[in-house]
Short mmCIF file of C-alpha atoms and ligand atoms in Angstrom, two decimals:
data_model
loop_
_atom_site.label_atom_id
_atom_site.label_comp_id
_atom_site.label_asym_id
_atom_site.label_seq_id
_atom_site.Cartn_x
_atom_site.Cartn_y
_atom_site.Cartn_z
CA UNK A 1 121.85 -41.64 -57.00
CA UNK A 2 122.32 -38.40 -55.09
CA UNK A 3 121.25 -38.90 -51.47
CA UNK A 4 119.89 -35.38 -50.94
CA UNK A 5 117.47 -33.20 -52.85
CA UNK A 6 118.42 -29.92 -51.28
CA UNK A 7 120.51 -28.15 -48.65
CA UNK A 8 117.66 -28.07 -46.08
CA UNK A 9 117.30 -31.83 -46.39
CA UNK A 10 120.99 -32.12 -45.45
CA UNK A 11 120.40 -29.91 -42.39
CA UNK A 12 117.48 -32.12 -41.34
CA UNK A 13 119.32 -35.38 -41.92
CA UNK A 14 122.34 -34.18 -39.92
CA UNK A 15 120.07 -33.00 -37.09
CA UNK A 16 118.40 -36.42 -37.01
CA UNK A 17 121.82 -37.90 -36.33
CA UNK A 18 122.65 -35.35 -33.65
CA UNK A 19 124.77 -32.99 -35.73
CA UNK A 20 123.58 -29.39 -35.77
CA UNK A 21 124.59 -27.65 -38.98
CA UNK A 22 124.08 -24.18 -40.36
CA UNK A 23 123.35 -23.55 -44.03
CA UNK A 24 126.95 -22.87 -44.97
CA UNK A 25 128.10 -26.20 -43.55
CA UNK A 26 125.15 -28.08 -45.03
CA UNK A 27 125.78 -26.52 -48.44
CA UNK A 28 129.33 -27.85 -48.46
CA UNK A 29 128.11 -31.30 -47.47
CA UNK A 30 125.46 -31.16 -50.18
CA UNK A 31 128.11 -30.27 -52.76
CA UNK A 32 130.34 -33.13 -51.61
CA UNK A 33 127.55 -35.54 -52.41
CA UNK A 34 126.93 -33.94 -55.81
CA UNK A 35 130.38 -33.06 -57.10
CA UNK A 36 132.44 -36.00 -55.84
CA UNK A 37 135.00 -33.54 -54.54
CA UNK A 38 136.81 -33.99 -51.22
CA UNK A 39 135.92 -31.58 -48.42
CA UNK A 40 138.66 -29.93 -46.40
CA UNK A 41 137.41 -28.84 -42.98
CA UNK A 42 139.69 -26.49 -41.08
CA UNK A 43 139.20 -24.97 -37.67
CA UNK A 44 140.07 -25.01 -34.00
CA UNK A 45 139.96 -28.09 -31.80
CA UNK A 46 136.59 -29.39 -30.72
CA UNK A 47 134.33 -27.59 -33.20
CA UNK A 48 132.97 -30.77 -34.76
CA UNK A 49 135.30 -31.49 -37.68
CA UNK A 50 135.74 -35.20 -37.02
CA UNK A 51 132.15 -35.51 -35.91
CA UNK A 52 131.01 -34.08 -39.25
CA UNK A 53 132.64 -36.96 -41.15
CA UNK A 54 130.96 -39.44 -38.82
CA UNK A 55 127.63 -37.70 -39.30
CA UNK A 56 128.09 -37.73 -43.08
CA UNK A 57 128.64 -41.49 -42.93
CA UNK A 58 125.55 -41.89 -40.77
CA UNK A 59 123.23 -39.83 -42.97
CA UNK A 60 124.35 -41.52 -46.17
CA UNK A 61 124.42 -45.01 -44.67
CA UNK A 62 128.03 -45.41 -45.71
CA UNK A 63 130.81 -47.13 -43.82
CA UNK A 64 133.39 -44.76 -42.33
CA UNK A 65 137.06 -45.43 -43.01
CA UNK A 66 139.51 -43.30 -41.07
CA UNK A 67 143.10 -42.40 -41.77
CA UNK A 68 144.51 -40.69 -38.70
CA UNK A 69 147.53 -38.62 -39.76
CA UNK A 70 150.63 -38.07 -37.67
CA UNK A 71 154.16 -36.77 -38.05
CA UNK A 72 156.52 -39.19 -39.76
CA UNK A 73 153.71 -41.31 -41.18
CA UNK A 74 154.61 -42.82 -44.52
CA UNK A 75 152.56 -44.07 -47.39
CA UNK A 76 152.70 -47.69 -46.27
CA UNK A 77 150.38 -46.73 -43.41
CA UNK A 78 148.08 -44.81 -45.74
CA UNK A 79 147.97 -46.93 -48.90
CA UNK A 80 149.18 -50.49 -48.46
CA UNK A 81 152.11 -52.62 -47.50
CA UNK A 82 153.07 -56.20 -48.04
CA UNK A 83 152.18 -58.50 -45.21
CA UNK A 84 155.73 -59.59 -44.49
CA UNK A 85 154.79 -61.87 -41.60
CA UNK A 86 152.31 -63.76 -43.73
CA UNK A 87 154.78 -64.06 -46.59
CA UNK A 88 157.34 -65.49 -44.18
CA UNK A 89 154.88 -67.91 -42.71
CA UNK A 90 153.94 -69.21 -46.14
CA UNK A 91 157.58 -69.65 -47.18
CA UNK A 92 158.22 -71.60 -43.97
CA UNK A 93 155.25 -73.87 -44.52
CA UNK A 94 156.11 -74.31 -48.17
CA UNK A 95 159.80 -74.86 -47.52
CA UNK A 96 159.75 -78.39 -48.94
CA UNK A 97 157.88 -77.34 -52.04
CA UNK A 98 160.32 -74.48 -52.61
CA UNK A 99 163.25 -76.87 -52.18
CA UNK A 100 161.80 -79.08 -54.89
CA UNK A 101 161.69 -76.11 -57.28
CA UNK A 102 165.42 -75.56 -56.94
CA UNK A 103 166.45 -79.16 -56.21
CA UNK A 104 167.93 -79.95 -59.60
CA UNK A 105 169.24 -76.46 -60.39
CA UNK A 106 172.83 -76.87 -61.56
CA UNK A 107 174.07 -73.57 -60.07
CA UNK A 108 173.06 -70.64 -57.90
CA UNK A 109 171.98 -68.23 -60.70
CA UNK A 110 169.61 -70.86 -62.07
CA UNK A 111 168.16 -71.48 -58.58
CA UNK A 112 167.65 -67.75 -58.09
CA UNK A 113 165.95 -67.49 -61.47
CA UNK A 114 163.56 -70.27 -60.57
CA UNK A 115 162.67 -68.69 -57.24
CA UNK A 116 162.25 -65.36 -59.03
CA UNK A 117 159.75 -66.95 -61.38
CA UNK A 118 157.56 -67.70 -58.36
CA UNK A 119 157.61 -64.13 -57.06
CA UNK A 120 154.16 -63.24 -58.30
CA UNK A 121 152.74 -65.85 -55.94
CA UNK A 122 154.05 -63.94 -52.94
CA UNK A 123 153.29 -60.47 -54.28
CA UNK A 124 149.65 -61.05 -54.98
CA UNK A 125 146.47 -59.68 -53.46
CA UNK A 126 146.59 -62.44 -50.86
CA UNK A 127 149.59 -60.80 -49.22
CA UNK A 128 148.48 -57.21 -49.62
CA UNK A 129 147.80 -55.44 -46.31
CA UNK A 130 145.55 -52.60 -47.38
CA UNK A 131 145.41 -49.36 -45.46
CA UNK A 132 142.51 -46.86 -45.44
CA UNK A 133 143.18 -45.18 -48.81
CA UNK A 134 143.39 -48.42 -50.73
CA UNK A 135 140.53 -49.89 -48.73
CA UNK A 136 138.34 -46.92 -49.65
CA UNK A 137 139.21 -47.30 -53.34
CA UNK A 138 138.64 -51.05 -53.35
CA UNK A 139 135.54 -51.15 -51.21
CA UNK A 140 132.70 -52.80 -53.15
CA UNK A 141 130.17 -50.55 -51.41
CA UNK A 142 130.65 -46.77 -51.28
CA UNK A 143 132.30 -45.37 -48.15
CA UNK A 144 133.13 -42.12 -46.39
CA UNK A 145 136.87 -41.65 -46.06
CA UNK A 146 137.98 -39.45 -43.18
CA UNK A 147 141.56 -38.20 -43.45
CA UNK A 148 141.86 -36.74 -39.99
CA UNK A 149 144.33 -34.03 -38.99
CA UNK A 150 146.05 -33.97 -42.35
CA UNK A 151 148.18 -31.02 -41.18
CA UNK A 152 150.04 -33.46 -38.89
CA UNK A 153 151.21 -35.51 -41.88
CA UNK A 154 154.40 -34.71 -43.73
CA UNK A 155 154.23 -33.06 -47.09
CA UNK A 156 155.36 -36.20 -48.90
CA UNK A 157 152.25 -37.96 -47.64
CA UNK A 158 150.13 -34.95 -48.52
CA UNK A 159 151.35 -35.32 -52.10
CA UNK A 160 150.42 -39.02 -52.08
CA UNK A 161 146.95 -38.06 -50.91
CA UNK A 162 146.72 -35.52 -53.66
CA UNK A 163 147.57 -38.12 -56.29
CA UNK A 164 145.08 -40.58 -54.92
CA UNK A 165 142.26 -38.08 -54.56
CA UNK A 166 142.83 -36.70 -58.04
CA UNK A 167 142.22 -40.03 -59.72
CA UNK A 168 140.51 -42.14 -57.07
CA UNK A 169 142.90 -44.88 -58.03
CA UNK A 170 145.91 -46.66 -56.57
CA UNK A 171 148.58 -48.52 -58.48
CA UNK A 172 150.29 -51.51 -56.96
CA UNK A 173 153.03 -52.32 -59.48
CA UNK A 174 153.10 -56.05 -58.71
CA UNK A 175 149.34 -56.45 -58.92
CA UNK A 176 147.85 -53.68 -61.03
CA UNK A 177 145.80 -50.52 -60.71
CA UNK A 178 142.73 -50.38 -58.51
CA UNK A 179 140.11 -47.86 -59.57
CA UNK A 180 137.21 -46.92 -57.34
CA UNK A 181 133.90 -48.05 -58.80
CA UNK A 182 132.10 -45.67 -56.46
CA UNK A 183 134.18 -42.64 -55.45
CA UNK A 184 134.22 -42.26 -51.68
CA UNK A 185 133.02 -39.08 -49.99
CA UNK A 186 136.26 -37.72 -48.62
CA UNK A 187 136.54 -35.45 -45.57
CA UNK A 188 139.95 -34.05 -44.68
CA UNK A 189 140.33 -32.19 -41.40
CA UNK A 190 143.04 -29.79 -40.31
CA UNK A 191 143.79 -27.84 -37.14
CA UNK A 192 145.96 -25.53 -39.19
CA UNK A 193 149.19 -26.35 -37.38
CA UNK A 194 150.82 -25.87 -40.75
CA UNK A 195 149.65 -24.55 -44.05
CA UNK A 196 148.53 -27.18 -46.53
CA UNK A 197 149.66 -27.14 -50.13
CA UNK A 198 147.73 -24.95 -52.54
CA UNK A 199 147.34 -27.97 -54.79
CA UNK A 200 145.50 -29.91 -52.09
CA UNK A 201 143.28 -26.97 -51.25
CA UNK A 202 142.46 -26.37 -54.88
CA UNK A 203 141.30 -29.92 -55.19
CA UNK A 204 138.93 -29.64 -52.21
CA UNK A 205 135.76 -27.88 -51.23
CA UNK A 206 136.89 -25.76 -48.33
CA UNK A 207 134.98 -25.26 -45.10
CA UNK A 208 136.26 -23.22 -42.18
CA UNK A 209 134.51 -24.27 -39.00
CA UNK A 210 134.81 -21.73 -36.22
CA UNK A 211 133.14 -21.66 -32.84
CA UNK A 212 129.43 -21.49 -33.59
CA UNK A 213 127.12 -18.57 -33.00
CA UNK A 214 125.51 -18.58 -29.54
CA UNK A 215 122.17 -19.82 -30.82
CA UNK A 216 123.72 -22.80 -32.61
CA UNK A 217 125.98 -23.67 -29.70
CA UNK A 218 122.93 -23.65 -27.44
CA UNK A 219 121.13 -25.89 -29.92
CA UNK A 220 124.09 -28.28 -29.88
CA UNK A 221 124.13 -28.36 -26.07
CA UNK A 222 120.38 -28.96 -25.98
CA UNK A 223 120.66 -31.74 -28.56
CA UNK A 224 123.08 -33.57 -26.25
CA UNK A 225 120.42 -33.80 -23.53
CA UNK A 226 122.81 -32.77 -20.81
CA UNK A 227 120.02 -32.40 -18.24
CA UNK A 228 120.78 -28.71 -17.69
CA UNK A 229 117.65 -26.51 -17.96
CA UNK A 230 117.55 -24.43 -21.15
CA UNK A 231 117.81 -21.07 -19.38
CA UNK A 232 120.97 -22.13 -17.56
CA UNK A 233 122.39 -23.67 -20.73
CA UNK A 234 121.89 -20.36 -22.55
CA UNK A 235 123.67 -18.52 -19.74
CA UNK A 236 126.47 -21.08 -19.76
CA UNK A 237 126.99 -20.69 -23.50
CA UNK A 238 127.42 -16.94 -22.98
CA UNK A 239 129.97 -17.54 -20.22
CA UNK A 240 131.97 -19.93 -22.41
CA UNK A 241 131.91 -17.43 -25.25
CA UNK A 242 133.25 -14.85 -22.83
CA UNK A 243 136.06 -17.22 -21.83
CA UNK A 244 137.03 -17.57 -25.48
CA UNK A 245 137.60 -13.82 -25.58
CA UNK A 246 140.13 -14.11 -22.75
CA UNK A 247 142.70 -15.59 -25.11
CA UNK A 248 143.40 -18.54 -22.93
CA UNK A 249 146.15 -20.88 -23.88
CA UNK A 250 143.50 -23.46 -24.73
CA UNK A 251 140.15 -21.90 -25.44
CA UNK A 252 137.16 -24.01 -24.43
CA UNK A 253 135.52 -25.73 -27.39
CA UNK A 254 132.00 -27.00 -27.97
CA UNK A 255 132.80 -30.33 -26.37
CA UNK A 256 133.87 -28.48 -23.21
CA UNK A 257 130.63 -26.51 -23.13
CA UNK A 258 128.78 -29.83 -23.29
CA UNK A 259 130.95 -31.32 -20.52
CA UNK A 260 130.38 -28.28 -18.34
CA UNK A 261 126.62 -28.45 -18.86
CA UNK A 262 126.62 -32.14 -17.90
CA UNK A 263 128.73 -31.41 -14.82
CA UNK A 264 126.40 -28.66 -13.63
CA UNK A 265 123.36 -30.85 -14.28
CA UNK A 266 124.84 -33.72 -12.25
CA UNK A 267 125.49 -31.30 -9.39
CA UNK A 268 121.85 -30.24 -9.55
CA UNK A 269 122.74 -26.59 -10.04
CA UNK A 270 119.69 -24.37 -10.33
CA UNK A 271 121.42 -21.01 -10.64
CA UNK A 272 124.68 -20.09 -12.36
CA UNK A 273 126.84 -18.25 -9.89
CA UNK A 274 130.50 -17.28 -10.24
CA UNK A 275 131.21 -19.52 -7.29
CA UNK A 276 129.71 -22.73 -8.71
CA UNK A 277 131.31 -22.03 -12.08
CA UNK A 278 134.70 -21.47 -10.43
CA UNK A 279 134.40 -24.75 -8.56
CA UNK A 280 133.78 -26.62 -11.78
CA UNK A 281 135.92 -24.56 -14.18
CA UNK A 282 138.58 -27.26 -14.40
CA UNK A 283 136.15 -29.15 -16.64
CA UNK A 284 136.74 -26.56 -19.36
CA UNK A 285 140.17 -25.06 -18.75
CA UNK A 286 143.13 -27.35 -18.65
CA UNK A 287 146.04 -25.12 -17.69
CA UNK A 288 146.74 -23.63 -14.30
CA UNK A 289 147.26 -20.13 -15.65
CA UNK A 290 144.06 -20.35 -17.69
CA UNK A 291 142.21 -21.47 -14.59
CA UNK A 292 143.42 -18.45 -12.65
CA UNK A 293 142.34 -16.10 -15.44
CA UNK A 294 139.02 -17.87 -15.73
CA UNK A 295 138.24 -17.72 -12.03
CA UNK A 296 139.12 -14.03 -12.02
CA UNK A 297 136.90 -13.30 -15.02
CA UNK A 298 133.89 -15.38 -14.03
CA UNK A 299 132.20 -12.78 -11.80
CA UNK A 300 132.22 -10.32 -14.72
CA UNK A 301 131.00 -12.98 -17.16
CA UNK A 302 128.13 -13.98 -14.91
CA UNK A 303 127.30 -10.39 -14.06
CA UNK A 304 128.69 -7.82 -16.52
CA UNK A 305 128.39 -5.04 -13.92
CA UNK A 306 131.15 -6.51 -11.74
CA UNK A 307 134.59 -4.86 -12.12
CA UNK A 308 137.56 -7.09 -12.98
CA UNK A 309 141.21 -5.93 -12.97
CA UNK A 310 142.49 -5.11 -16.46
CA UNK A 311 145.39 -7.58 -16.20
CA UNK A 312 142.98 -10.50 -16.22
CA UNK A 313 141.33 -9.52 -19.47
CA UNK A 314 143.87 -10.97 -21.87
CA UNK A 315 145.92 -7.87 -22.74
CA UNK A 316 148.90 -9.19 -20.87
CA UNK A 317 148.59 -12.51 -22.63
CA UNK A 318 148.50 -11.08 -26.14
CA UNK A 319 151.58 -8.94 -25.48
CA UNK A 320 153.46 -12.01 -24.29
CA UNK A 321 152.17 -13.82 -27.25
CA UNK A 322 153.56 -11.40 -29.79
CA UNK A 323 156.80 -10.97 -27.90
CA UNK A 324 157.40 -14.66 -27.73
CA UNK A 325 156.98 -14.99 -31.41
CA UNK A 326 154.17 -17.45 -31.74
CA UNK A 327 153.15 -15.51 -34.82
CA UNK A 328 149.49 -16.28 -34.42
CA UNK A 329 147.49 -13.75 -32.50
CA UNK A 330 144.17 -15.10 -31.33
CA UNK A 331 141.10 -12.97 -31.58
CA UNK A 332 137.68 -13.65 -30.23
CA UNK A 333 136.37 -16.79 -31.80
CA UNK A 334 139.74 -17.78 -33.14
CA UNK A 335 141.37 -20.88 -31.95
CA UNK A 336 144.36 -21.76 -29.93
CA UNK A 337 145.96 -24.89 -31.30
CA UNK A 338 148.43 -25.32 -28.55
CA UNK A 339 149.47 -28.28 -26.56
CA UNK A 340 151.98 -28.62 -23.87
CA UNK A 341 154.63 -31.28 -24.21
CA UNK A 342 157.61 -32.53 -22.31
CA UNK A 343 160.55 -30.24 -22.75
CA UNK A 344 158.41 -27.13 -23.22
CA UNK A 345 160.06 -23.79 -22.54
CA UNK A 346 159.61 -22.10 -19.18
CA UNK A 347 157.96 -18.77 -18.58
CA UNK A 348 159.04 -16.46 -15.78
CA UNK A 349 156.51 -17.97 -13.46
CA UNK A 350 157.96 -21.41 -14.08
CA UNK A 351 155.09 -22.61 -16.24
CA UNK A 352 155.93 -24.65 -19.30
CA UNK A 353 154.76 -23.00 -22.49
CA UNK A 354 153.95 -25.84 -24.85
CA UNK A 355 153.06 -23.28 -27.53
CA UNK A 356 156.73 -22.56 -28.04
CA UNK A 357 157.51 -26.24 -28.40
CA UNK A 358 154.71 -26.52 -30.90
CA UNK A 359 155.72 -23.33 -32.72
CA UNK A 360 159.26 -24.63 -33.08
CA UNK A 361 157.87 -27.55 -35.07
CA UNK A 362 155.01 -25.97 -36.93
CA UNK A 363 154.54 -23.36 -39.52
CA UNK A 364 152.30 -20.59 -38.25
CA UNK A 365 148.68 -20.72 -39.29
CA UNK A 366 147.52 -18.38 -41.95
CA UNK A 367 144.20 -17.45 -40.39
CA UNK A 368 145.48 -14.55 -38.37
CA UNK A 369 144.91 -11.29 -40.14
CA UNK A 370 148.52 -10.16 -40.12
CA UNK A 371 150.04 -13.53 -40.88
CA UNK A 372 151.49 -12.63 -44.26
CA UNK A 373 152.89 -9.25 -43.27
CA UNK A 374 154.00 -9.98 -39.73
CA UNK A 375 155.35 -13.47 -40.09
CA UNK A 376 159.00 -12.39 -39.98
CA UNK A 377 158.82 -10.04 -37.04
CA UNK A 378 156.47 -12.25 -35.09
CA UNK A 379 158.88 -15.16 -34.82
CA UNK A 380 162.10 -13.75 -33.43
CA UNK A 381 163.18 -16.85 -31.52
CA UNK A 382 163.21 -19.35 -34.31
CA UNK A 383 164.31 -18.21 -37.78
CA UNK A 384 161.45 -18.76 -40.20
CA UNK A 385 161.85 -21.90 -42.22
CA UNK A 386 162.02 -21.49 -46.00
CA UNK A 387 158.69 -21.80 -47.77
CA UNK A 388 157.78 -25.39 -48.27
CA UNK A 389 156.93 -26.45 -51.75
CA UNK A 390 155.39 -29.65 -52.89
CA UNK A 391 156.83 -30.53 -56.22
CA UNK A 392 155.09 -33.07 -58.34
CA UNK A 393 157.90 -35.62 -58.04
CA UNK A 394 157.60 -35.66 -54.23
CA UNK A 395 154.32 -37.36 -54.67
CA UNK A 396 155.65 -40.16 -56.82
CA UNK A 397 155.83 -43.13 -54.58
CA UNK A 398 158.99 -45.08 -54.19
CA UNK A 399 158.74 -48.78 -54.30
CA UNK A 400 162.39 -49.34 -53.52
CA UNK A 401 161.69 -50.53 -50.03
CA UNK A 402 159.23 -53.11 -51.26
CA UNK A 403 161.54 -54.04 -54.05
CA UNK A 404 164.40 -54.58 -51.63
CA UNK A 405 162.20 -56.72 -49.45
CA UNK A 406 161.00 -58.58 -52.44
CA UNK A 407 164.54 -59.50 -53.41
CA UNK A 408 165.39 -60.47 -49.89
CA UNK A 409 162.62 -62.99 -49.74
N1 ATP B 1 127.62 -29.12 -34.89
C1 ATP B 1 127.67 -30.01 -33.90
N2 ATP B 1 126.58 -30.74 -33.61
C2 ATP B 1 126.62 -31.62 -32.62
N3 ATP B 1 127.69 -31.85 -31.83
C3 ATP B 1 128.78 -31.16 -32.07
C4 ATP B 1 128.84 -30.20 -33.12
N4 ATP B 1 130.06 -29.65 -33.14
C5 ATP B 1 130.75 -30.23 -32.14
N5 ATP B 1 130.01 -31.13 -31.51
C6 ATP B 1 130.40 -31.93 -30.33
O1 ATP B 1 131.75 -31.58 -30.04
C7 ATP B 1 132.52 -32.76 -29.85
C8 ATP B 1 133.88 -32.52 -30.44
O2 ATP B 1 133.81 -32.60 -31.84
P1 ATP B 1 135.00 -33.18 -32.72
O3 ATP B 1 135.72 -34.27 -32.03
O4 ATP B 1 134.43 -33.49 -34.06
O5 ATP B 1 135.93 -31.92 -32.80
P2 ATP B 1 137.17 -31.67 -33.77
O6 ATP B 1 136.89 -30.39 -34.47
O7 ATP B 1 137.42 -32.87 -34.62
O8 ATP B 1 138.31 -31.46 -32.70
P3 ATP B 1 139.87 -31.82 -32.84
O9 ATP B 1 140.46 -30.81 -33.75
O10 ATP B 1 140.36 -31.69 -31.42
O11 ATP B 1 139.95 -33.23 -33.35
C9 ATP B 1 131.77 -33.89 -30.54
O12 ATP B 1 131.86 -35.07 -29.82
C10 ATP B 1 130.36 -33.42 -30.55
O13 ATP B 1 129.70 -33.95 -29.44
MG1 MG B 2 138.98 -34.22 -34.65
#
């Protein structure tokens, strides 16, 4: 039975569980519950993608299963693998019994044949270690399956996901095919660090979550009961929105607005001044250079009549950005999906630019307006990688590894 009558009832149910949704978001959730289609949620960090899957589980009373994706992950961590340790333990315990099976075998081939005849005992459901995809398919009660940060996974795994989500079934050659009795509600999230295959997108209902409008962000902050008076919270939301326009290396997200509100409430702040915001700005900006830009811009954000030098307003940053070939120009409200990492390249001022490390690994996102036309010229440092294609055979799962293990047993 469908859990919701209408889109407004989805909005209300989400709000009851602390998730503030607009109609567009609620409509997609409503359709997920009606069409049994997966939902792909894309958007910058901290805009509530993961939280949406949790809220969906809460409002439908379903258990949440989560597959966290990462680079190099293979299907054994997504679907299932054989519990090798348990198999070994059983063979140790049953050593005597196994010896009896081969005791009167006249030669080695006969002994091997007899052991082989027992294989199905060790490759049965008892020894199957199921991972989130298989667990979601096999679950006797319906679940919500969150496939988080799918853009971090390799394309081979993406193809496996595609296969599974197309049929809601998983085949384990040694055991059989498991078919979901109740299709799970599936939420995939992506930070757009690389483009996902068209096939996966076609299969999903797509939702782009950006930073919310001021009114909704304020509603979110209020719903978190941060302790900050409403008038100050409203002012704070405006300041954070102004910071997002600065094109910081890591733009503050909703969760940072909430943290900042809590911080100011704990400090008992009764008036938002540039000085108190500067003292606490490290709650929302996590890079030294961003902090300097933020502190410089705060007087203007608190009081628009204050003059701030042009070089602090982000122009310098966007020029660097294009010159350094990140290929993803951020506009107001767009996200920065950058992280610093060890070995990042150095800027003139000695700061490590993790974006370049990230960009070396990732395909540029497609959300920037000039992505398709400017991709070549925007990435001078690293030659663009050839377009990635997901062919149908890349999704076919190889059981060679299992088979090898099986023979080794
Ligand atoms: N619409 C919303 N209603 C209520 N809280 C929200 C909403 N959007 C975001 N939040 C808050 O923001 C926090 C961050 O959300 P979440 O972890 O889901 O972000 P995300 O988009 O998954 O980020 P990332 O890409 O970094 O994983 C949540 O803990 C939640 O408190
Ligand atoms: Mg998340």
